[in-house]
Amino acid sequence: MRQTVPVPHGLPMDRDANPFDPPRALTRLRAARPVSPLVFPDGHEGWLVTGYEAVRQLMADTRFSSRLDLGVVHVPYETPGMPVPTEPSPQIPGVFIAMDPPDHARLRRRLTGAFTVKRMKQLEEHIVEVTERQLDAMARLAPPVDLVREFALPVPSLVICELLGVPYEDRDTFQSNSAKFLVKEQTLEEKMAAYGALTTYLAELVTSKRAAPGEDILSDLARHDDLTVEELTGIAFLLLLAGHETTANMLALGTFALLEHPDQLAELRADPDLLPDAVEELLRYLAVGDVFYRYATEDIELGGETIGKGSTVVVSLLAANHDPRRFEHPDTLDVHRKARGHLSFGHGVHQCLGQQLARVEMRAGFAGLLRRFPTLELAIPANEVKLRTDMNIYGVHELPVTWTETAG
């Protein structure tokens, strides 16, 4: 039921209760008015959606557009991985996350076969091998080590490079530019410089694959003459960025969360069969890709409110995933929970294309890490862990860990 609550000025972003929960201000707003007016810092008025049912309904409704050329974002945060416009921005060829049907469907359908559940199951054994090799390398190091550098980032980077046909030896270039691109507080010029460096590299890569295709996803796409080099570059940018940044942060932040919940960690070690459910629970609980934008293309009723045509709508997946109307005791990490139905992969036509790949990588990653390092612990106090509060994909910048023994 709608209540009279203060209209927030700007979106509460800081996870102030602990590194894992939604901001308290967001939680209070969700309880009082899940679809709430929002005033952006410059005075522009829009809407903030925090309730689970309202977020799910909105993301399934294509009248809420994803096109950046329809809306104006007046804030220093944006759809993860997308440039922040100060005025309506032209569509970027190939970046189908910022498109609506039918343009979105035309590009996405080219990729559905590469990311099916069946295809990911076929790849699972190889992903386990990649994971184990990285764990072998980490075990040879003298602790403490940074789990991000030595494990969480290399595993999904190796996997997505192999799938796309991106040379892994170029990882320093694309990882650096990806990280620069995702910084919140920077000028549009700085963000676009990182974007330009990354897309210049990828344009050269897809052009070479069109001339001499190999056995990889980008080569398969390059064989389609109806896709332009610009579209191929945009698709490559989106897949490479999402393919390593999101899973890397889930592996690192998920390990941090488990180490901070030793009872849940102990139960997971005692019963590895809990791992699939634990992965879904960590996805729900952490929601590393939180804030998304939509633009109302007509007057739309949502959660008892009327969203006016042209309104900018901010969506918080983290708040929705912690909605007590959908999940009992939502701020509790529970590896026994059946958390399917969480919104961390989105919902509707834009639901994450690579979600099955991410699940396979996380199952392999957490299973291997917990088995190989039975005494794994933080090497610094938890309050000294550097959180990615300055980035559009949440996680940790570094996670120093140590151990006293390893297992085979």
mmCIF file of C-alpha atoms in Angstrom, residues 33-296:
data_model
loop_
_atom_site.group_PDB
_atom_site.id
_atom_site.type_symbol
_atom_site.label_atom_id
_atom_site.label_comp_id
_atom_site.label_asym_id
_atom_site.label_seq_id
_atom_site.Cartn_x
_atom_site.Cartn_y
_atom_site.Cartn_z
ATOM 1 C CA ARG A 33 6.454 2.604 -1.494
ATOM 2 C CA PRO A 34 8.028 -0.006 -3.844
ATOM 3 C CA VAL A 35 7.388 2.260 -6.843
ATOM 4 C CA SER A 36 8.494 5.684 -5.698
ATOM 5 C CA PRO A 37 9.079 9.099 -7.260
ATOM 6 C CA LEU A 38 12.758 9.972 -7.483
ATOM 7 C CA VAL A 39 14.400 13.358 -7.926
ATOM 8 C CA PHE A 40 17.740 13.218 -9.695
ATOM 9 C CA PRO A 41 20.525 15.491 -8.418
ATOM 10 C CA ASP A 42 19.819 18.108 -11.103
ATOM 11 C CA GLY A 43 16.110 18.281 -10.245
ATOM 12 C CA HIS A 44 14.933 15.987 -13.048
ATOM 13 C CA GLU A 45 12.049 13.809 -11.805
ATOM 14 C CA GLY A 46 11.758 10.087 -12.444
ATOM 15 C CA TRP A 47 10.901 6.860 -10.646
ATOM 16 C CA LEU A 48 12.667 4.272 -8.490
ATOM 17 C CA VAL A 49 11.404 0.662 -8.420
ATOM 18 C CA THR A 50 12.546 -1.531 -5.519
ATOM 19 C CA GLY A 51 9.800 -4.122 -4.902
ATOM 20 C CA TYR A 52 10.261 -7.626 -6.311
ATOM 21 C CA GLU A 53 6.898 -7.928 -8.070
ATOM 22 C CA ALA A 54 7.085 -4.433 -9.524
ATOM 23 C CA VAL A 55 10.641 -4.964 -10.805
ATOM 24 C CA ARG A 56 9.692 -8.293 -12.345
ATOM 25 C CA GLN A 57 6.622 -6.785 -14.012
ATOM 26 C CA LEU A 58 8.582 -3.814 -15.325
ATOM 27 C CA MET A 59 11.376 -5.948 -16.825
ATOM 28 C CA ALA A 60 8.839 -8.127 -18.618
ATOM 29 C CA ASP A 61 7.020 -5.104 -20.096
ATOM 30 C CA THR A 62 8.624 -3.949 -23.339
ATOM 31 C CA ARG A 63 6.793 -0.618 -23.062
ATOM 32 C CA PHE A 64 9.623 0.192 -20.665
ATOM 33 C CA SER A 65 12.344 0.776 -23.232
ATOM 34 C CA SER A 66 16.063 0.037 -22.865
ATOM 35 C CA ARG A 67 17.044 2.486 -25.612
ATOM 36 C CA LEU A 68 19.417 5.206 -24.460
ATOM 37 C CA ASP A 69 18.316 7.410 -27.351
ATOM 38 C CA LEU A 70 14.866 7.698 -25.773
ATOM 39 C CA GLY A 71 15.845 8.812 -22.300
ATOM 40 C CA VAL A 72 18.078 11.163 -20.400
ATOM 41 C CA VAL A 73 20.159 9.972 -17.430
ATOM 42 C CA HIS A 74 21.129 12.940 -15.272
ATOM 43 C CA VAL A 75 23.154 11.003 -12.709
ATOM 44 C CA PRO A 76 26.685 9.601 -12.318
ATOM 45 C CA TYR A 77 25.484 6.004 -12.298
ATOM 46 C CA GLU A 78 24.065 4.061 -15.188
ATOM 47 C CA THR A 79 23.190 0.724 -16.677
ATOM 48 C CA PRO A 80 26.255 -1.410 -15.929
ATOM 49 C CA GLY A 81 28.577 -1.294 -18.893
ATOM 50 C CA MET A 82 26.844 1.547 -20.728
ATOM 51 C CA PRO A 83 28.057 5.126 -21.206
ATOM 52 C CA VAL A 84 26.228 7.712 -19.108
ATOM 53 C CA PRO A 85 24.401 10.143 -21.403
ATOM 54 C CA THR A 86 23.640 13.725 -20.410
ATOM 55 C CA GLU A 87 21.231 13.883 -23.326
ATOM 56 C CA PRO A 88 19.567 11.225 -25.492
ATOM 57 C CA SER A 89 22.378 9.135 -26.992
ATOM 58 C CA PRO A 90 22.425 7.431 -30.372
ATOM 59 C CA GLN A 91 22.192 3.663 -30.277
ATOM 60 C CA ILE A 92 25.525 1.871 -30.353
ATOM 61 C CA PRO A 93 25.556 -0.767 -33.113
ATOM 62 C CA GLY A 94 25.561 -4.310 -31.767
ATOM 63 C CA VAL A 95 25.008 -3.439 -28.103
ATOM 64 C CA PHE A 96 21.670 -5.209 -27.935
ATOM 65 C CA ILE A 97 21.264 -4.725 -24.173
ATOM 66 C CA ALA A 98 20.336 -1.123 -25.065
ATOM 67 C CA MET A 99 17.884 -2.083 -27.823
ATOM 68 C CA ASP A 100 14.214 -2.983 -27.972
ATOM 69 C CA PRO A 101 12.476 -5.595 -30.130
ATOM 70 C CA PRO A 102 12.731 -6.215 -33.041
ATOM 71 C CA ASP A 103 16.311 -4.874 -33.241
ATOM 72 C CA HIS A 104 17.200 -6.601 -29.986
ATOM 73 C CA ALA A 105 15.835 -9.956 -31.165
ATOM 74 C CA ARG A 106 17.638 -9.775 -34.521
ATOM 75 C CA LEU A 107 21.035 -9.660 -32.809
ATOM 76 C CA ARG A 108 20.327 -11.792 -29.754
ATOM 77 C CA ARG A 109 19.008 -14.724 -31.769
ATOM 78 C CA ARG A 110 22.412 -14.981 -33.441
ATOM 79 C CA LEU A 111 23.842 -15.964 -30.058
ATOM 80 C CA THR A 112 21.210 -18.128 -28.406
ATOM 81 C CA GLY A 113 22.658 -21.355 -29.770
ATOM 82 C CA ALA A 114 26.081 -20.596 -28.303
ATOM 83 C CA PHE A 115 24.790 -20.210 -24.738
ATOM 84 C CA THR A 116 22.148 -22.937 -24.361
ATOM 85 C CA VAL A 117 21.967 -25.126 -21.245
ATOM 86 C CA LYS A 118 22.986 -28.113 -23.388
ATOM 87 C CA ARG A 119 26.007 -26.291 -24.797
ATOM 88 C CA MET A 120 27.106 -25.181 -21.331
ATOM 89 C CA LYS A 121 26.829 -28.724 -19.985
ATOM 90 C CA GLN A 122 29.069 -29.852 -22.823
ATOM 91 C CA LEU A 123 31.587 -27.196 -21.789
ATOM 92 C CA GLU A 124 31.377 -27.940 -18.069
ATOM 93 C CA GLU A 125 34.197 -30.496 -18.010
ATOM 94 C CA HIS A 126 36.518 -28.080 -19.775
ATOM 95 C CA ILE A 127 35.553 -25.231 -17.431
ATOM 96 C CA VAL A 128 36.372 -27.480 -14.469
ATOM 97 C CA GLU A 129 39.783 -28.163 -16.046
ATOM 98 C CA VAL A 130 40.426 -24.416 -16.479
ATOM 99 C CA THR A 131 39.412 -23.858 -12.847
ATOM 100 C CA GLU A 132 41.638 -26.642 -11.528
ATOM 101 C CA ARG A 133 44.656 -25.370 -13.452
ATOM 102 C CA GLN A 134 44.196 -21.943 -11.916
ATOM 103 C CA LEU A 135 43.833 -23.483 -8.462
ATOM 104 C CA ASP A 136 47.057 -25.443 -9.057
ATOM 105 C CA ALA A 137 48.841 -22.207 -9.863
ATOM 106 C CA MET A 138 47.411 -20.492 -6.787
ATOM 107 C CA ALA A 139 48.383 -23.397 -4.521
ATOM 108 C CA ARG A 140 52.014 -23.019 -5.608
ATOM 109 C CA LEU A 141 52.102 -19.452 -4.298
ATOM 110 C CA ALA A 142 53.097 -18.480 -0.791
ATOM 111 C CA PRO A 143 50.112 -16.958 1.020
ATOM 112 C CA PRO A 144 48.756 -14.406 1.473
ATOM 113 C CA VAL A 145 47.568 -13.848 -2.101
ATOM 114 C CA ASP A 146 44.941 -11.688 -3.750
ATOM 115 C CA LEU A 147 42.099 -14.019 -4.705
ATOM 116 C CA VAL A 148 40.888 -11.585 -7.373
ATOM 117 C CA ARG A 149 44.201 -11.517 -9.218
ATOM 118 C CA GLU A 150 45.082 -15.186 -8.795
ATOM 119 C CA PHE A 151 41.692 -16.867 -9.232
ATOM 120 C CA ALA A 152 38.448 -14.914 -9.509
ATOM 121 C CA LEU A 153 39.476 -12.801 -12.502
ATOM 122 C CA PRO A 154 41.582 -15.333 -14.476
ATOM 123 C CA VAL A 155 38.993 -18.144 -14.561
ATOM 124 C CA PRO A 156 36.108 -16.304 -16.334
ATOM 125 C CA SER A 157 38.608 -14.347 -18.432
ATOM 126 C CA LEU A 158 40.186 -17.559 -19.727
ATOM 127 C CA VAL A 159 36.791 -19.109 -20.423
ATOM 128 C CA ILE A 160 35.267 -16.137 -22.258
ATOM 129 C CA CYS A 161 38.463 -15.602 -24.263
ATOM 130 C CA GLU A 162 38.348 -19.201 -25.464
ATOM 131 C CA LEU A 163 34.649 -19.005 -26.301
ATOM 132 C CA LEU A 164 34.863 -15.695 -28.153
ATOM 133 C CA GLY A 165 38.233 -16.261 -29.765
ATOM 134 C CA VAL A 166 39.943 -13.368 -27.971
ATOM 135 C CA PRO A 167 43.685 -13.986 -27.390
ATOM 136 C CA TYR A 168 44.173 -14.430 -23.634
ATOM 137 C CA GLU A 169 47.601 -12.828 -23.877
ATOM 138 C CA ASP A 170 45.746 -9.555 -24.560
ATOM 139 C CA ARG A 171 43.997 -9.764 -21.195
ATOM 140 C CA ASP A 172 45.919 -6.905 -19.567
ATOM 141 C CA THR A 173 44.631 -4.556 -22.267
ATOM 142 C CA PHE A 174 40.965 -5.537 -22.169
ATOM 143 C CA GLN A 175 40.825 -6.024 -18.394
ATOM 144 C CA SER A 176 42.350 -2.600 -17.791
ATOM 145 C CA ASN A 177 40.051 -0.813 -20.231
ATOM 146 C CA SER A 178 37.004 -2.708 -18.955
ATOM 147 C CA ALA A 179 37.790 -1.638 -15.393
ATOM 148 C CA LYS A 180 38.311 1.988 -16.457
ATOM 149 C CA PHE A 181 35.024 1.936 -18.351
ATOM 150 C CA LEU A 182 33.090 0.784 -15.265
ATOM 151 C CA VAL A 183 34.276 3.547 -12.915
ATOM 152 C CA LYS A 184 31.299 5.610 -11.721
ATOM 153 C CA GLU A 185 32.773 8.979 -10.848
ATOM 154 C CA GLN A 186 34.550 10.003 -14.037
ATOM 155 C CA THR A 187 33.932 12.320 -16.935
ATOM 156 C CA LEU A 188 32.183 11.127 -20.047
ATOM 157 C CA GLU A 189 35.428 11.797 -21.921
ATOM 158 C CA GLU A 190 37.370 9.436 -19.641
ATOM 159 C CA LYS A 191 34.725 6.737 -19.957
ATOM 160 C CA MET A 192 34.574 7.028 -23.720
ATOM 161 C CA ALA A 193 38.374 6.906 -23.976
ATOM 162 C CA ALA A 194 38.351 3.481 -22.323
ATOM 163 C CA TYR A 195 35.412 2.423 -24.487
ATOM 164 C CA GLY A 196 37.195 3.642 -27.610
ATOM 165 C CA ALA A 197 40.389 1.762 -26.785
ATOM 166 C CA LEU A 198 38.455 -1.446 -26.183
ATOM 167 C CA THR A 199 36.299 -1.198 -29.297
ATOM 168 C CA THR A 200 39.264 -0.278 -31.504
ATOM 169 C CA TYR A 201 40.970 -3.472 -30.380
ATOM 170 C CA LEU A 202 37.795 -5.527 -30.917
ATOM 171 C CA ALA A 203 37.090 -3.999 -34.333
ATOM 172 C CA GLU A 204 40.509 -5.146 -35.527
ATOM 173 C CA LEU A 205 39.856 -8.588 -34.053
ATOM 174 C CA VAL A 206 36.445 -9.134 -35.686
ATOM 175 C CA THR A 207 37.758 -7.806 -39.003
ATOM 176 C CA SER A 208 40.519 -10.420 -38.910
ATOM 177 C CA LYS A 209 37.989 -13.135 -38.084
ATOM 178 C CA ARG A 210 35.792 -12.107 -41.003
ATOM 179 C CA ALA A 211 38.838 -12.536 -43.263
ATOM 180 C CA ALA A 212 40.007 -15.801 -41.660
ATOM 181 C CA PRO A 213 37.350 -17.289 -39.329
ATOM 182 C CA GLY A 214 38.255 -19.836 -36.673
ATOM 183 C CA GLU A 215 36.259 -22.085 -34.334
ATOM 184 C CA ASP A 216 34.832 -19.546 -31.905
ATOM 185 C CA ILE A 217 31.736 -17.413 -31.327
ATOM 186 C CA LEU A 218 33.078 -14.221 -32.912
ATOM 187 C CA SER A 219 34.113 -16.155 -36.028
ATOM 188 C CA ASP A 220 30.647 -17.704 -36.242
ATOM 189 C CA LEU A 221 29.118 -14.224 -36.037
ATOM 190 C CA ALA A 222 31.577 -12.831 -38.568
ATOM 191 C CA ARG A 223 30.346 -15.380 -41.136
ATOM 192 C CA HIS A 224 26.980 -13.552 -41.214
ATOM 193 C CA ASP A 225 27.298 -10.991 -43.995
ATOM 194 C CA ASP A 226 24.256 -9.071 -42.761
ATOM 195 C CA LEU A 227 26.126 -8.105 -39.577
ATOM 196 C CA THR A 228 28.328 -5.046 -40.032
ATOM 197 C CA VAL A 229 31.785 -4.745 -38.503
ATOM 198 C CA GLU A 230 30.337 -2.094 -36.190
ATOM 199 C CA GLU A 231 27.636 -4.505 -35.020
ATOM 200 C CA LEU A 232 30.171 -7.319 -34.558
ATOM 201 C CA THR A 233 32.337 -4.967 -32.514
ATOM 202 C CA GLY A 234 29.409 -3.947 -30.304
ATOM 203 C CA ILE A 235 28.428 -7.563 -29.690
ATOM 204 C CA ALA A 236 32.041 -8.481 -28.899
ATOM 205 C CA PHE A 237 32.299 -5.551 -26.475
ATOM 206 C CA LEU A 238 29.159 -6.581 -24.635
ATOM 207 C CA LEU A 239 30.060 -10.286 -24.409
ATOM 208 C CA LEU A 240 33.658 -9.709 -23.369
ATOM 209 C CA LEU A 241 32.795 -7.117 -20.719
ATOM 210 C CA ALA A 242 29.897 -9.053 -19.216
ATOM 211 C CA GLY A 243 31.617 -12.407 -19.696
ATOM 212 C CA HIS A 244 34.508 -11.729 -17.351
ATOM 213 C CA GLU A 245 33.545 -8.794 -15.094
ATOM 214 C CA THR A 246 30.323 -10.144 -13.607
ATOM 215 C CA THR A 247 31.477 -13.696 -12.851
ATOM 216 C CA ALA A 248 34.852 -12.501 -11.548
ATOM 217 C CA ASN A 249 33.108 -10.258 -9.045
ATOM 218 C CA MET A 250 30.655 -12.977 -8.039
ATOM 219 C CA LEU A 251 33.507 -15.409 -7.359
ATOM 220 C CA ALA A 252 35.437 -12.897 -5.258
ATOM 221 C CA LEU A 253 32.510 -11.288 -3.435
ATOM 222 C CA GLY A 254 30.857 -14.687 -2.966
ATOM 223 C CA THR A 255 34.012 -16.044 -1.327
ATOM 224 C CA PHE A 256 34.122 -12.966 0.915
ATOM 225 C CA ALA A 257 30.477 -13.533 1.895
ATOM 226 C CA LEU A 258 31.082 -17.208 2.705
ATOM 227 C CA LEU A 259 34.165 -16.402 4.779
ATOM 228 C CA GLU A 260 32.071 -13.866 6.684
ATOM 229 C CA HIS A 261 29.386 -16.525 7.294
ATOM 230 C CA PRO A 262 31.441 -19.436 8.640
ATOM 231 C CA ASP A 263 28.351 -21.451 9.598
ATOM 232 C CA GLN A 264 27.144 -21.428 5.990
ATOM 233 C CA LEU A 265 30.632 -22.156 4.727
ATOM 234 C CA ALA A 266 30.911 -25.149 7.058
ATOM 235 C CA GLU A 267 27.587 -26.546 5.854
ATOM 236 C CA LEU A 268 28.660 -26.147 2.247
ATOM 237 C CA ARG A 269 31.961 -27.928 2.911
ATOM 238 C CA ALA A 270 30.133 -30.734 4.714
ATOM 239 C CA ASP A 271 27.609 -31.229 1.904
ATOM 240 C CA PRO A 272 28.889 -30.239 -1.574
ATOM 241 C CA ASP A 273 25.494 -31.238 -3.018
ATOM 242 C CA LEU A 274 24.234 -27.923 -1.642
ATOM 243 C CA LEU A 275 26.415 -26.034 -4.120
ATOM 244 C CA PRO A 276 23.877 -25.468 -6.936
ATOM 245 C CA ASP A 277 21.398 -23.932 -4.491
ATOM 246 C CA ALA A 278 24.200 -22.022 -2.772
ATOM 247 C CA VAL A 279 25.205 -20.441 -6.095
ATOM 248 C CA GLU A 280 21.633 -19.244 -6.672
ATOM 249 C CA GLU A 281 21.510 -17.910 -3.133
ATOM 250 C CA LEU A 282 24.769 -16.013 -3.553
ATOM 251 C CA LEU A 283 23.475 -14.562 -6.814
ATOM 252 C CA ARG A 284 20.316 -13.394 -5.048
ATOM 253 C CA TYR A 285 22.079 -12.155 -1.947
ATOM 254 C CA LEU A 286 24.854 -10.197 -3.667
ATOM 255 C CA ALA A 287 23.372 -8.923 -6.978
ATOM 256 C CA VAL A 288 26.654 -7.495 -8.293
ATOM 257 C CA GLY A 289 24.874 -5.907 -11.277
ATOM 258 C CA ASP A 290 22.307 -3.849 -9.405
ATOM 259 C CA VAL A 291 21.077 -0.658 -11.073
ATOM 260 C CA PHE A 292 19.368 -0.581 -14.469
ATOM 261 C CA TYR A 293 17.419 2.046 -16.369
ATOM 262 C CA ARG A 294 14.251 1.947 -18.412
ATOM 263 C CA TYR A 295 12.249 4.648 -20.197
ATOM 264 C CA ALA A 296 8.450 4.701 -20.332
#
